[in-house]
JSON list of C-alpha atoms and ligand atoms in Angstrom, two decimals:
[
{"chain": "A", "resi": 1016, "resn": "MET", "atom": "CA", "xyz": [-7.62, 36.98, 131.21]},
{"chain": "A", "resi": 1017, "resn": "GLY", "atom": "CA", "xyz": [-9.57, 34.18, 129.58]},
{"chain": "A", "resi": 1018, "resn": "GLY", "atom": "CA", "xyz": [-12.68, 32.67, 130.79]},
{"chain": "A", "resi": 1019, "resn": "PHE", "atom": "CA", "xyz": [-14.38, 36.02, 132.22]},
{"chain": "A", "resi": 1020, "resn": "ALA", "atom": "CA", "xyz": [-16.99, 36.80, 129.45]},
{"chain": "A", "resi": 1021, "resn": "LYS", "atom": "CA", "xyz": [-18.70, 33.65, 130.92]},
{"chain": "A", "resi": 1022, "resn": "GLU", "atom": "CA", "xyz": [-18.59, 34.62, 134.35]},
{"chain": "A", "resi": 1023, "resn": "ARG", "atom": "CA", "xyz": [-19.82, 38.35, 133.26]},
{"chain": "A", "resi": 1024, "resn": "GLY", "atom": "CA", "xyz": [-22.82, 36.41, 131.65]},
{"chain": "A", "resi": 1025, "resn": "ARG", "atom": "CA", "xyz": [-23.38, 34.69, 134.83]},
{"chain": "A", "resi": 1026, "resn": "MET", "atom": "CA", "xyz": [-22.80, 37.90, 137.19]},
{"chain": "A", "resi": 1027, "resn": "VAL", "atom": "CA", "xyz": [-25.50, 39.55, 135.08]},
{"chain": "A", "resi": 1028, "resn": "GLU", "atom": "CA", "xyz": [-28.24, 36.55, 135.23]},
{"chain": "A", "resi": 1029, "resn": "ARG", "atom": "CA", "xyz": [-27.61, 35.54, 138.97]},
{"chain": "A", "resi": 1030, "resn": "HIS", "atom": "CA", "xyz": [-26.83, 38.72, 140.73]},
{"chain": "A", "resi": 1031, "resn": "LEU", "atom": "CA", "xyz": [-28.48, 41.54, 138.46]},
{"chain": "A", "resi": 1032, "resn": "LYS", "atom": "CA", "xyz": [-31.77, 40.04, 136.60]},
{"chain": "A", "resi": 1033, "resn": "ALA", "atom": "CA", "xyz": [-32.69, 37.39, 139.23]},
{"chain": "A", "resi": 1034, "resn": "ARG", "atom": "CA", "xyz": [-32.85, 40.28, 141.65]},
{"chain": "A", "resi": 1035, "resn": "ASP", "atom": "CA", "xyz": [-34.29, 43.73, 140.62]},
{"chain": "A", "resi": 1036, "resn": "ILE", "atom": "CA", "xyz": [-32.37, 45.05, 138.08]},
{"chain": "A", "resi": 1037, "resn": "SER", "atom": "CA", "xyz": [-34.85, 45.16, 134.74]},
{"chain": "A", "resi": 1038, "resn": "ASP", "atom": "CA", "xyz": [-33.60, 47.99, 132.63]},
{"chain": "A", "resi": 1039, "resn": "PRO", "atom": "CA", "xyz": [-32.24, 46.40, 129.52]},
{"chain": "A", "resi": 1040, "resn": "LYS", "atom": "CA", "xyz": [-29.88, 49.26, 128.95]},
{"chain": "A", "resi": 1041, "resn": "VAL", "atom": "CA", "xyz": [-28.26, 48.81, 132.25]},
{"chain": "A", "resi": 1042, "resn": "LEU", "atom": "CA", "xyz": [-28.05, 44.99, 131.87]},
{"chain": "A", "resi": 1043, "resn": "ALA", "atom": "CA", "xyz": [-26.55, 45.23, 128.36]},
{"chain": "A", "resi": 1044, "resn": "ALA", "atom": "CA", "xyz": [-23.88, 47.71, 129.69]},
{"chain": "A", "resi": 1045, "resn": "MET", "atom": "CA", "xyz": [-22.95, 45.36, 132.49]},
{"chain": "A", "resi": 1046, "resn": "GLY", "atom": "CA", "xyz": [-22.65, 42.54, 130.25]},
{"chain": "A", "resi": 1047, "resn": "LYS", "atom": "CA", "xyz": [-20.01, 44.38, 128.12]},
{"chain": "A", "resi": 1048, "resn": "VAL", "atom": "CA", "xyz": [-17.72, 46.02, 130.48]},
{"chain": "A", "resi": 1049, "resn": "ARG", "atom": "CA", "xyz": [-14.83, 44.16, 131.73]},
{"chain": "A", "resi": 1050, "resn": "ARG", "atom": "CA", "xyz": [-14.93, 44.47, 135.47]},
{"chain": "A", "resi": 1051, "resn": "GLU", "atom": "CA", "xyz": [-11.66, 42.46, 135.90]},
{"chain": "A", "resi": 1052, "resn": "VAL", "atom": "CA", "xyz": [-9.51, 45.14, 134.26]},
{"chain": "A", "resi": 1053, "resn": "PHE", "atom": "CA", "xyz": [-10.51, 47.53, 136.76]},
{"chain": "A", "resi": 1054, "resn": "ILE", "atom": "CA", "xyz": [-9.49, 45.44, 139.55]},
{"chain": "A", "resi": 1055, "resn": "PRO", "atom": "CA", "xyz": [-5.92, 45.03, 140.94]},
{"chain": "A", "resi": 1056, "resn": "GLU", "atom": "CA", "xyz": [-4.41, 41.96, 139.46]},
{"chain": "A", "resi": 1057, "resn": "GLN", "atom": "CA", "xyz": [-3.96, 39.94, 142.99]},
{"chain": "A", "resi": 1058, "resn": "PHE", "atom": "CA", "xyz": [-8.12, 40.15, 143.45]},
{"chain": "A", "resi": 1059, "resn": "ARG", "atom": "CA", "xyz": [-9.13, 39.40, 139.88]},
{"chain": "A", "resi": 1060, "resn": "ILE", "atom": "CA", "xyz": [-10.15, 36.02, 140.60]},
{"chain": "A", "resi": 1061, "resn": "ASN", "atom": "CA", "xyz": [-12.80, 37.66, 142.29]},
{"chain": "A", "resi": 1062, "resn": "ALA", "atom": "CA", "xyz": [-13.82, 40.10, 139.74]},
{"chain": "A", "resi": 1063, "resn": "TYR", "atom": "CA", "xyz": [-17.50, 38.27, 139.12]},
{"chain": "A", "resi": 1064, "resn": "ALA", "atom": "CA", "xyz": [-18.34, 37.89, 142.67]},
{"chain": "A", "resi": 1065, "resn": "ASP", "atom": "CA", "xyz": [-21.19, 40.22, 143.73]},
{"chain": "A", "resi": 1066, "resn": "ARG", "atom": "CA", "xyz": [-18.92, 42.22, 145.97]},
{"chain": "A", "resi": 1067, "resn": "PRO", "atom": "CA", "xyz": [-16.89, 45.09, 146.69]},
{"chain": "A", "resi": 1068, "resn": "LEU", "atom": "CA", "xyz": [-12.82, 44.97, 146.10]},
{"chain": "A", "resi": 1069, "resn": "PRO", "atom": "CA", "xyz": [-10.00, 46.86, 147.23]},
{"chain": "A", "resi": 1070, "resn": "ILE", "atom": "CA", "xyz": [-8.69, 48.94, 144.78]},
{"chain": "A", "resi": 1071, "resn": "GLY", "atom": "CA", "xyz": [-6.00, 50.94, 147.00]},
{"chain": "A", "resi": 1072, "resn": "GLU", "atom": "CA", "xyz": [-5.90, 54.21, 149.05]},
{"chain": "A", "resi": 1073, "resn": "GLY", "atom": "CA", "xyz": [-8.20, 52.55, 151.43]},
{"chain": "A", "resi": 1074, "resn": "GLN", "atom": "CA", "xyz": [-10.76, 52.52, 148.58]},
{"chain": "A", "resi": 1075, "resn": "THR", "atom": "CA", "xyz": [-13.12, 49.87, 146.75]},
{"chain": "A", "resi": 1076, "resn": "ILE", "atom": "CA", "xyz": [-14.90, 49.40, 143.69]},
{"chain": "A", "resi": 1077, "resn": "SER", "atom": "CA", "xyz": [-18.50, 48.92, 144.43]},
{"chain": "A", "resi": 1078, "resn": "GLN", "atom": "CA", "xyz": [-20.36, 45.60, 144.17]},
{"chain": "A", "resi": 1079, "resn": "PRO", "atom": "CA", "xyz": [-21.76, 45.03, 140.56]},
{"chain": "A", "resi": 1080, "resn": "TYR", "atom": "CA", "xyz": [-25.44, 44.83, 142.13]},
{"chain": "A", "resi": 1081, "resn": "ILE", "atom": "CA", "xyz": [-25.13, 48.36, 143.60]},
{"chain": "A", "resi": 1082, "resn": "VAL", "atom": "CA", "xyz": [-23.31, 49.68, 140.38]},
{"chain": "A", "resi": 1083, "resn": "ALA", "atom": "CA", "xyz": [-26.28, 48.39, 138.49]},
{"chain": "A", "resi": 1084, "resn": "LEU", "atom": "CA", "xyz": [-29.25, 49.78, 141.03]},
{"chain": "A", "resi": 1085, "resn": "MET", "atom": "CA", "xyz": [-27.56, 53.11, 141.03]},
{"chain": "A", "resi": 1086, "resn": "THR", "atom": "CA", "xyz": [-27.14, 53.19, 137.40]},
{"chain": "A", "resi": 1087, "resn": "GLN", "atom": "CA", "xyz": [-31.00, 51.96, 136.75]},
{"chain": "A", "resi": 1088, "resn": "ALA", "atom": "CA", "xyz": [-32.20, 54.57, 139.38]},
{"chain": "A", "resi": 1089, "resn": "LEU", "atom": "CA", "xyz": [-30.69, 57.33, 136.96]},
{"chain": "A", "resi": 1090, "resn": "GLU", "atom": "CA", "xyz": [-33.34, 56.42, 134.52]},
{"chain": "A", "resi": 1091, "resn": "LEU", "atom": "CA", "xyz": [-31.02, 56.80, 131.59]},
{"chain": "A", "resi": 1092, "resn": "LYS", "atom": "CA", "xyz": [-32.32, 56.60, 128.00]},
{"chain": "A", "resi": 1093, "resn": "GLY", "atom": "CA", "xyz": [-28.81, 57.25, 125.96]},
{"chain": "A", "resi": 1094, "resn": "GLY", "atom": "CA", "xyz": [-27.79, 61.02, 125.05]},
{"chain": "A", "resi": 1095, "resn": "GLU", "atom": "CA", "xyz": [-27.65, 62.20, 128.64]},
{"chain": "A", "resi": 1096, "resn": "THR", "atom": "CA", "xyz": [-24.63, 64.39, 130.03]},
{"chain": "A", "resi": 1097, "resn": "VAL", "atom": "CA", "xyz": [-23.89, 62.40, 133.45]},
{"chain": "A", "resi": 1098, "resn": "LEU", "atom": "CA", "xyz": [-21.66, 63.18, 136.54]},
{"chain": "A", "resi": 1099, "resn": "GLU", "atom": "CA", "xyz": [-20.20, 60.89, 138.67]},
{"chain": "A", "resi": 1100, "resn": "ILE", "atom": "CA", "xyz": [-18.91, 61.66, 142.19]},
{"chain": "A", "resi": 1101, "resn": "GLY", "atom": "CA", "xyz": [-16.14, 59.01, 143.25]},
{"chain": "A", "resi": 1102, "resn": "ALA", "atom": "CA", "xyz": [-14.38, 57.73, 139.94]},
{"chain": "A", "resi": 1103, "resn": "GLY", "atom": "CA", "xyz": [-12.46, 54.94, 142.03]},
{"chain": "A", "resi": 1104, "resn": "SER", "atom": "CA", "xyz": [-11.25, 52.68, 139.65]},
{"chain": "A", "resi": 1105, "resn": "GLY", "atom": "CA", "xyz": [-13.58, 54.06, 136.79]},
{"chain": "A", "resi": 1106, "resn": "TYR", "atom": "CA", "xyz": [-15.62, 51.13, 136.50]},
{"chain": "A", "resi": 1107, "resn": "ALA", "atom": "CA", "xyz": [-18.93, 52.62, 137.07]},
{"chain": "A", "resi": 1108, "resn": "ALA", "atom": "CA", "xyz": [-18.11, 55.35, 134.99]},
{"chain": "A", "resi": 1109, "resn": "ALA", "atom": "CA", "xyz": [-17.45, 53.00, 131.86]},
{"chain": "A", "resi": 1110, "resn": "ILE", "atom": "CA", "xyz": [-20.91, 51.56, 132.68]},
{"chain": "A", "resi": 1111, "resn": "LEU", "atom": "CA", "xyz": [-22.51, 55.02, 132.52]},
{"chain": "A", "resi": 1112, "resn": "GLY", "atom": "CA", "xyz": [-20.49, 55.88, 129.09]},
{"chain": "A", "resi": 1113, "resn": "LYS", "atom": "CA", "xyz": [-22.08, 52.56, 127.45]},
{"chain": "A", "resi": 1114, "resn": "ILE", "atom": "CA", "xyz": [-25.22, 54.43, 128.08]},
{"chain": "A", "resi": 1115, "resn": "ALA", "atom": "CA", "xyz": [-24.72, 58.14, 128.36]},
{"chain": "A", "resi": 1116, "resn": "ASP", "atom": "CA", "xyz": [-23.57, 60.38, 125.79]},
{"chain": "A", "resi": 1117, "resn": "GLN", "atom": "CA", "xyz": [-21.00, 61.97, 128.23]},
{"chain": "A", "resi": 1118, "resn": "VAL", "atom": "CA", "xyz": [-19.76, 61.21, 131.45]},
{"chain": "A", "resi": 1119, "resn": "PHE", "atom": "CA", "xyz": [-17.62, 63.41, 133.82]},
{"chain": "A", "resi": 1120, "resn": "THR", "atom": "CA", "xyz": [-16.07, 61.55, 136.85]},
{"chain": "A", "resi": 1121, "resn": "ILE", "atom": "CA", "xyz": [-14.41, 63.25, 139.85]},
{"chain": "A", "resi": 1122, "resn": "GLU", "atom": "CA", "xyz": [-11.98, 61.72, 142.12]},
{"chain": "A", "resi": 1123, "resn": "ARG", "atom": "CA", "xyz": [-10.30, 63.11, 145.10]},
{"chain": "A", "resi": 1124, "resn": "HIS", "atom": "CA", "xyz": [-7.01, 60.63, 145.08]},
{"chain": "A", "resi": 1125, "resn": "GLN", "atom": "CA", "xyz": [-4.66, 61.54, 142.43]},
{"chain": "A", "resi": 1126, "resn": "PRO", "atom": "CA", "xyz": [-3.22, 57.84, 142.16]},
{"chain": "A", "resi": 1127, "resn": "LEU", "atom": "CA", "xyz": [-6.85, 56.70, 141.54]},
{"chain": "A", "resi": 1128, "resn": "ALA", "atom": "CA", "xyz": [-7.82, 58.99, 139.01]},
{"chain": "A", "resi": 1129, "resn": "ASP", "atom": "CA", "xyz": [-4.81, 58.51, 136.75]},
{"chain": "A", "resi": 1130, "resn": "LEU", "atom": "CA", "xyz": [-4.98, 55.02, 137.15]},
{"chain": "A", "resi": 1131, "resn": "ALA", "atom": "CA", "xyz": [-8.93, 55.06, 135.98]},
{"chain": "A", "resi": 1132, "resn": "ARG", "atom": "CA", "xyz": [-7.88, 57.24, 133.11]},
{"chain": "A", "resi": 1133, "resn": "LYS", "atom": "CA", "xyz": [-5.54, 54.38, 131.99]},
{"chain": "A", "resi": 1134, "resn": "THR", "atom": "CA", "xyz": [-8.05, 51.84, 132.45]},
{"chain": "A", "resi": 1135, "resn": "LEU", "atom": "CA", "xyz": [-10.63, 53.83, 130.24]},
{"chain": "A", "resi": 1136, "resn": "LYS", "atom": "CA", "xyz": [-8.32, 54.56, 127.65]},
{"chain": "A", "resi": 1137, "resn": "ALA", "atom": "CA", "xyz": [-6.88, 51.39, 127.28]},
{"chain": "A", "resi": 1138, "resn": "GLU", "atom": "CA", "xyz": [-10.74, 49.77, 127.14]},
{"chain": "A", "resi": 1139, "resn": "GLY", "atom": "CA", "xyz": [-10.98, 52.34, 124.15]},
{"chain": "A", "resi": 1140, "resn": "ILE", "atom": "CA", "xyz": [-13.89, 54.44, 126.06]},
{"chain": "A", "resi": 1141, "resn": "LYS", "atom": "CA", "xyz": [-13.55, 57.92, 125.04]},
{"chain": "A", "resi": 1142, "resn": "ASN", "atom": "CA", "xyz": [-16.79, 59.47, 126.58]},
{"chain": "A", "resi": 1143, "resn": "VAL", "atom": "CA", "xyz": [-15.59, 59.26, 129.91]},
{"chain": "A", "resi": 1144, "resn": "THR", "atom": "CA", "xyz": [-13.63, 62.39, 131.34]},
{"chain": "A", "resi": 1145, "resn": "VAL", "atom": "CA", "xyz": [-11.91, 61.91, 134.53]},
{"chain": "A", "resi": 1146, "resn": "ILE", "atom": "CA", "xyz": [-10.85, 64.92, 136.91]},
{"chain": "A", "resi": 1147, "resn": "CYS", "atom": "CA", "xyz": [-9.18, 64.99, 140.01]},
{"chain": "A", "resi": 1148, "resn": "GLY", "atom": "CA", "xyz": [-10.65, 67.03, 142.72]},
{"chain": "A", "resi": 1149, "resn": "ASP", "atom": "CA", "xyz": [-13.46, 67.50, 145.36]},
{"chain": "A", "resi": 1150, "resn": "GLY", "atom": "CA", "xyz": [-16.75, 65.98, 143.82]},
{"chain": "A", "resi": 1151, "resn": "THR", "atom": "CA", "xyz": [-18.90, 67.20, 146.49]},
{"chain": "A", "resi": 1152, "resn": "LYS", "atom": "CA", "xyz": [-18.96, 70.67, 144.46]},
{"chain": "A", "resi": 1153, "resn": "GLY", "atom": "CA", "xyz": [-19.72, 69.14, 141.68]},
{"chain": "A", "resi": 1154, "resn": "LEU", "atom": "CA", "xyz": [-18.57, 70.57, 137.85]},
{"chain": "A", "resi": 1155, "resn": "GLU", "atom": "CA", "xyz": [-19.60, 73.74, 137.25]},
{"chain": "A", "resi": 1156, "resn": "LYS", "atom": "CA", "xyz": [-18.31, 74.56, 133.85]},
{"chain": "A", "resi": 1157, "resn": "GLU", "atom": "CA", "xyz": [-20.14, 71.43, 132.56]},
{"chain": "A", "resi": 1158, "resn": "ALA", "atom": "CA", "xyz": [-23.38, 71.81, 134.31]},
{"chain": "A", "resi": 1159, "resn": "PRO", "atom": "CA", "xyz": [-26.58, 71.33, 134.24]},
{"chain": "A", "resi": 1160, "resn": "PHE", "atom": "CA", "xyz": [-26.31, 67.50, 134.01]},
{"chain": "A", "resi": 1161, "resn": "ASP", "atom": "CA", "xyz": [-29.37, 65.23, 133.28]},
{"chain": "A", "resi": 1162, "resn": "ALA", "atom": "CA", "xyz": [-27.94, 62.95, 136.07]},
{"chain": "A", "resi": 1163, "resn": "ILE", "atom": "CA", "xyz": [-25.70, 62.80, 139.01]},
{"chain": "A", "resi": 1164, "resn": "VAL", "atom": "CA", "xyz": [-24.45, 59.98, 141.03]},
{"chain": "A", "resi": 1165, "resn": "ALA", "atom": "CA", "xyz": [-21.89, 59.68, 144.20]},
{"chain": "A", "resi": 1166, "resn": "THR", "atom": "CA", "xyz": [-20.25, 56.40, 145.00]},
{"chain": "A", "resi": 1167, "resn": "ALA", "atom": "CA", "xyz": [-19.34, 57.65, 148.70]},
{"chain": "A", "resi": 1168, "resn": "ALA", "atom": "CA", "xyz": [-21.61, 58.71, 151.43]},
{"chain": "A", "resi": 1169, "resn": "GLY", "atom": "CA", "xyz": [-21.77, 61.81, 152.92]},
{"chain": "A", "resi": 1170, "resn": "PRO", "atom": "CA", "xyz": [-23.62, 63.08, 155.98]},
{"chain": "A", "resi": 1171, "resn": "LYS", "atom": "CA", "xyz": [-26.22, 65.02, 153.86]},
{"chain": "A", "resi": 1172, "resn": "VAL", "atom": "CA", "xyz": [-27.34, 65.31, 150.27]},
{"chain": "A", "resi": 1173, "resn": "PRO", "atom": "CA", "xyz": [-25.02, 67.93, 148.87]},
{"chain": "A", "resi": 1174, "resn": "GLU", "atom": "CA", "xyz": [-26.67, 71.50, 147.86]},
{"chain": "A", "resi": 1175, "resn": "THR", "atom": "CA", "xyz": [-24.05, 72.26, 145.03]},
{"chain": "A", "resi": 1176, "resn": "LEU", "atom": "CA", "xyz": [-24.87, 68.87, 143.31]},
{"chain": "A", "resi": 1177, "resn": "LYS", "atom": "CA", "xyz": [-28.77, 69.63, 143.51]},
{"chain": "A", "resi": 1178, "resn": "LYS", "atom": "CA", "xyz": [-28.42, 72.86, 141.95]},
{"chain": "A", "resi": 1179, "resn": "GLN", "atom": "CA", "xyz": [-26.58, 71.20, 138.96]},
{"chain": "A", "resi": 1180, "resn": "LEU", "atom": "CA", "xyz": [-29.30, 69.21, 137.76]},
{"chain": "A", "resi": 1181, "resn": "LYS", "atom": "CA", "xyz": [-31.38, 69.70, 134.71]},
{"chain": "A", "resi": 1182, "resn": "ILE", "atom": "CA", "xyz": [-35.25, 70.38, 135.56]},
{"chain": "A", "resi": 1183, "resn": "SER", "atom": "CA", "xyz": [-36.23, 66.48, 135.64]},
{"chain": "A", "resi": 1184, "resn": "GLY", "atom": "CA", "xyz": [-32.58, 65.56, 136.24]},
{"chain": "A", "resi": 1185, "resn": "ARG", "atom": "CA", "xyz": [-32.03, 62.77, 138.80]},
{"chain": "A", "resi": 1186, "resn": "LEU", "atom": "CA", "xyz": [-29.29, 62.50, 141.72]},
{"chain": "A", "resi": 1187, "resn": "VAL", "atom": "CA", "xyz": [-28.37, 59.26, 143.51]},
{"chain": "A", "resi": 1188, "resn": "VAL", "atom": "CA", "xyz": [-26.67, 59.74, 146.44]},
{"chain": "A", "resi": 1189, "resn": "PRO", "atom": "CA", "xyz": [-25.79, 57.67, 149.77]},
{"chain": "A", "resi": 1190, "resn": "VAL", "atom": "CA", "xyz": [-26.78, 59.47, 152.84]},
{"chain": "A", "resi": 1191, "resn": "GLY", "atom": "CA", "xyz": [-25.83, 58.33, 156.53]},
{"chain": "A", "resi": 1192, "resn": "GLY", "atom": "CA", "xyz": [-24.38, 59.12, 159.78]},
{"chain": "A", "resi": 1193, "resn": "ALA", "atom": "CA", "xyz": [-21.00, 57.77, 161.13]},
{"chain": "A", "resi": 1194, "resn": "GLY", "atom": "CA", "xyz": [-19.84, 54.39, 160.20]},
{"chain": "A", "resi": 1195, "resn": "TYR", "atom": "CA", "xyz": [-20.61, 52.25, 157.10]},
{"chain": "A", "resi": 1196, "resn": "PHE", "atom": "CA", "xyz": [-24.52, 52.29, 157.00]},
{"chain": "A", "resi": 1197, "resn": "GLN", "atom": "CA", "xyz": [-26.53, 54.42, 154.87]},
{"chain": "A", "resi": 1198, "resn": "ARG", "atom": "CA", "xyz": [-29.62, 55.34, 152.91]},
{"chain": "A", "resi": 1199, "resn": "LEU", "atom": "CA", "xyz": [-29.45, 55.59, 149.20]},
{"chain": "A", "resi": 1200, "resn": "ILE", "atom": "CA", "xyz": [-31.22, 58.79, 148.24]},
{"chain": "A", "resi": 1201, "resn": "LYS", "atom": "CA", "xyz": [-32.98, 59.57, 144.82]},
{"chain": "A", "resi": 1202, "resn": "ILE", "atom": "CA", "xyz": [-33.54, 63.21, 144.37]},
{"chain": "A", "resi": 1203, "resn": "THR", "atom": "CA", "xyz": [-35.39, 64.82, 140.91]},
{"chain": "A", "resi": 1204, "resn": "ARG", "atom": "CA", "xyz": [-35.65, 68.18, 140.41]},
{"chain": "A", "resi": 1205, "resn": "THR", "atom": "CA", "xyz": [-39.11, 69.00, 139.25]},
{"chain": "A", "resi": 1206, "resn": "ALA", "atom": "CA", "xyz": [-38.91, 72.74, 138.81]},
{"chain": "A", "resi": 1207, "resn": "GLU", "atom": "CA", "xyz": [-36.29, 75.42, 139.30]},
{"chain": "A", "resi": 1208, "resn": "ASP", "atom": "CA", "xyz": [-36.62, 75.22, 143.26]},
{"chain": "A", "resi": 1209, "resn": "LYS", "atom": "CA", "xyz": [-38.60, 71.96, 143.84]},
{"chain": "A", "resi": 1210, "resn": "PHE", "atom": "CA", "xyz": [-36.99, 68.40, 144.49]},
{"chain": "A", "resi": 1211, "resn": "GLU", "atom": "CA", "xyz": [-38.63, 65.12, 145.05]},
{"chain": "A", "resi": 1212, "resn": "GLN", "atom": "CA", "xyz": [-36.87, 62.91, 147.33]},
{"chain": "A", "resi": 1213, "resn": "ALA", "atom": "CA", "xyz": [-37.10, 58.66, 147.54]},
{"chain": "A", "resi": 1214, "resn": "ASP", "atom": "CA", "xyz": [-35.32, 56.30, 149.83]},
{"chain": "A", "resi": 1215, "resn": "LEU", "atom": "CA", "xyz": [-34.02, 53.34, 147.69]},
{"chain": "A", "resi": 1216, "resn": "GLY", "atom": "CA", "xyz": [-32.89, 51.07, 150.75]},
{"chain": "A", "resi": 1217, "resn": "GLY", "atom": "CA", "xyz": [-29.64, 50.65, 152.86]},
{"chain": "A", "resi": 1218, "resn": "VAL", "atom": "CA", "xyz": [-26.46, 50.60, 151.38]},
{"chain": "A", "resi": 1219, "resn": "SER", "atom": "CA", "xyz": [-22.72, 50.77, 152.58]},
{"chain": "A", "resi": 1220, "resn": "PHE", "atom": "CA", "xyz": [-20.28, 53.04, 151.39]},
{"chain": "A", "resi": 1221, "resn": "VAL", "atom": "CA", "xyz": [-16.91, 54.40, 151.93]},
{"chain": "A", "resi": 1222, "resn": "PRO", "atom": "CA", "xyz": [-17.17, 58.28, 153.25]},
{"chain": "A", "resi": 1223, "resn": "LEU", "atom": "CA", "xyz": [-17.66, 61.16, 150.87]},
{"chain": "A", "resi": 1224, "resn": "ILE", "atom": "CA", "xyz": [-14.49, 63.88, 151.73]},
{"chain": "A", "resi": 1225, "resn": "GLY", "atom": "CA", "xyz": [-14.84, 67.38, 151.08]},
{"chain": "A", "resi": 1226, "resn": "GLU", "atom": "CA", "xyz": [-16.32, 70.67, 151.26]},
{"chain": "A", "resi": 1227, "resn": "GLU", "atom": "CA", "xyz": [-19.72, 69.07, 151.67]},
{"chain": "A", "resi": 1228, "resn": "GLY", "atom": "CA", "xyz": [-19.06, 66.04, 152.64]},
{"chain": "A", "resi": 1229, "resn": "TYR", "atom": "CA", "xyz": [-17.29, 64.62, 155.84]},
{"chain": "B", "resi": 728, "resn": "SAM", "atom": "N1", "xyz": [-17.59, 54.34, 141.24]},
{"chain": "B", "resi": 728, "resn": "SAM", "atom": "C1", "xyz": [-16.13, 53.47, 141.66]},
{"chain": "B", "resi": 728, "resn": "SAM", "atom": "C2", "xyz": [-15.76, 52.56, 141.11]},
{"chain": "B", "resi": 728, "resn": "SAM", "atom": "O1", "xyz": [-16.87, 52.00, 140.11]},
{"chain": "B", "resi": 728, "resn": "SAM", "atom": "O2", "xyz": [-14.48, 51.73, 141.13]},
{"chain": "B", "resi": 728, "resn": "SAM", "atom": "C3", "xyz": [-16.03, 53.41, 143.27]},
{"chain": "B", "resi": 728, "resn": "SAM", "atom": "C4", "xyz": [-15.62, 54.32, 143.85]},
{"chain": "B", "resi": 728, "resn": "SAM", "atom": "S1", "xyz": [-15.26, 54.04, 145.97]},
{"chain": "B", "resi": 728, "resn": "SAM", "atom": "C5", "xyz": [-16.94, 53.28, 146.53]},
{"chain": "B", "resi": 728, "resn": "SAM", "atom": "C6", "xyz": [-15.59, 55.73, 146.26]},
{"chain": "B", "resi": 728, "resn": "SAM", "atom": "C7", "xyz": [-14.46, 56.81, 145.84]},
{"chain": "B", "resi": 728, "resn": "SAM", "atom": "O3", "xyz": [-15.55, 58.30, 145.97]},
{"chain": "B", "resi": 728, "resn": "SAM", "atom": "C8", "xyz": [-13.24, 56.47, 146.40]},
{"chain": "B", "resi": 728, "resn": "SAM", "atom": "O4", "xyz": [-12.48, 56.33, 145.31]},
{"chain": "B", "resi": 728, "resn": "SAM", "atom": "C9", "xyz": [-13.28, 57.86, 147.00]},
{"chain": "B", "resi": 728, "resn": "SAM", "atom": "O5", "xyz": [-11.57, 58.24, 147.01]},
{"chain": "B", "resi": 728, "resn": "SAM", "atom": "C10", "xyz": [-13.87, 58.74, 146.57]},
{"chain": "B", "resi": 728, "resn": "SAM", "atom": "N2", "xyz": [-14.18, 60.38, 146.95]},
{"chain": "B", "resi": 728, "resn": "SAM", "atom": "C11", "xyz": [-14.56, 60.23, 148.31]},
{"chain": "B", "resi": 728, "resn": "SAM", "atom": "N3", "xyz": [-15.06, 61.20, 148.55]},
{"chain": "B", "resi": 728, "resn": "SAM", "atom": "C12", "xyz": [-14.96, 62.25, 147.28]},
{"chain": "B", "resi": 728, "resn": "SAM", "atom": "C13", "xyz": [-14.93, 63.45, 146.75]},
{"chain": "B", "resi": 728, "resn": "SAM", "atom": "N4", "xyz": [-15.49, 64.55, 147.71]},
{"chain": "B", "resi": 728, "resn": "SAM", "atom": "N5", "xyz": [-14.56, 63.80, 145.51]},
{"chain": "B", "resi": 728, "resn": "SAM", "atom": "C14", "xyz": [-14.29, 63.06, 144.74]},
{"chain": "B", "resi": 728, "resn": "SAM", "atom": "N6", "xyz": [-14.23, 61.59, 145.09]},
{"chain": "B", "resi": 728, "resn": "SAM", "atom": "C15", "xyz": [-14.66, 61.15, 146.35]}
]
């Protein structure tokens, strides 16, 4: 697995810094986590191309730029508790874990959850907990969260996730109709019953399957 450090540095420069990723914590995390170990062996050669790659169960690891964009939108300063819906390979959770204090990540496919847990352990990442289940219901027993991110797209913003945010907490979630084109929505809980919404642009994600998804 030699030679990837250089490619990772190049990915940070070309695909992140050269675009609109400027948060030093996000850039540092993206420069540290080894994306290649979260990818099936046959695709590792493309680990630092800025594109999603298959991880099994018909799912994908998101492209590095999108992982950075979503992480940056969460406005993490360090010390937070974060929930991710859609652990997939565990890569984005590892990035979150480099910045936040504690990360919980939920994955509906047991084989992916098991592999993500194994990879995170092998990488020595101890502050990320992988749970198998339906993430649209959030994780009540660990709520409220400083930040929540969903890496699969639902028909609407799940109400349960909004309610598991702290006041001033941020939720980033792709929302869209059928097909693979959605809007990336950011919700900020400004008061107990007040939420602000921003549209961060067009994205393309696999579907969020669950009680408050498809
Ligand atoms: N964050 C992942 C990574 O770094 O590899 C990318 C994940 S992929 C784009 C989205 C994942 O969301 C898939 O693994 C899919 O099985 C999962 N998913 C879809 N609906 C879900 C749900 N309701 N609860 C938990 N996981 C879900």
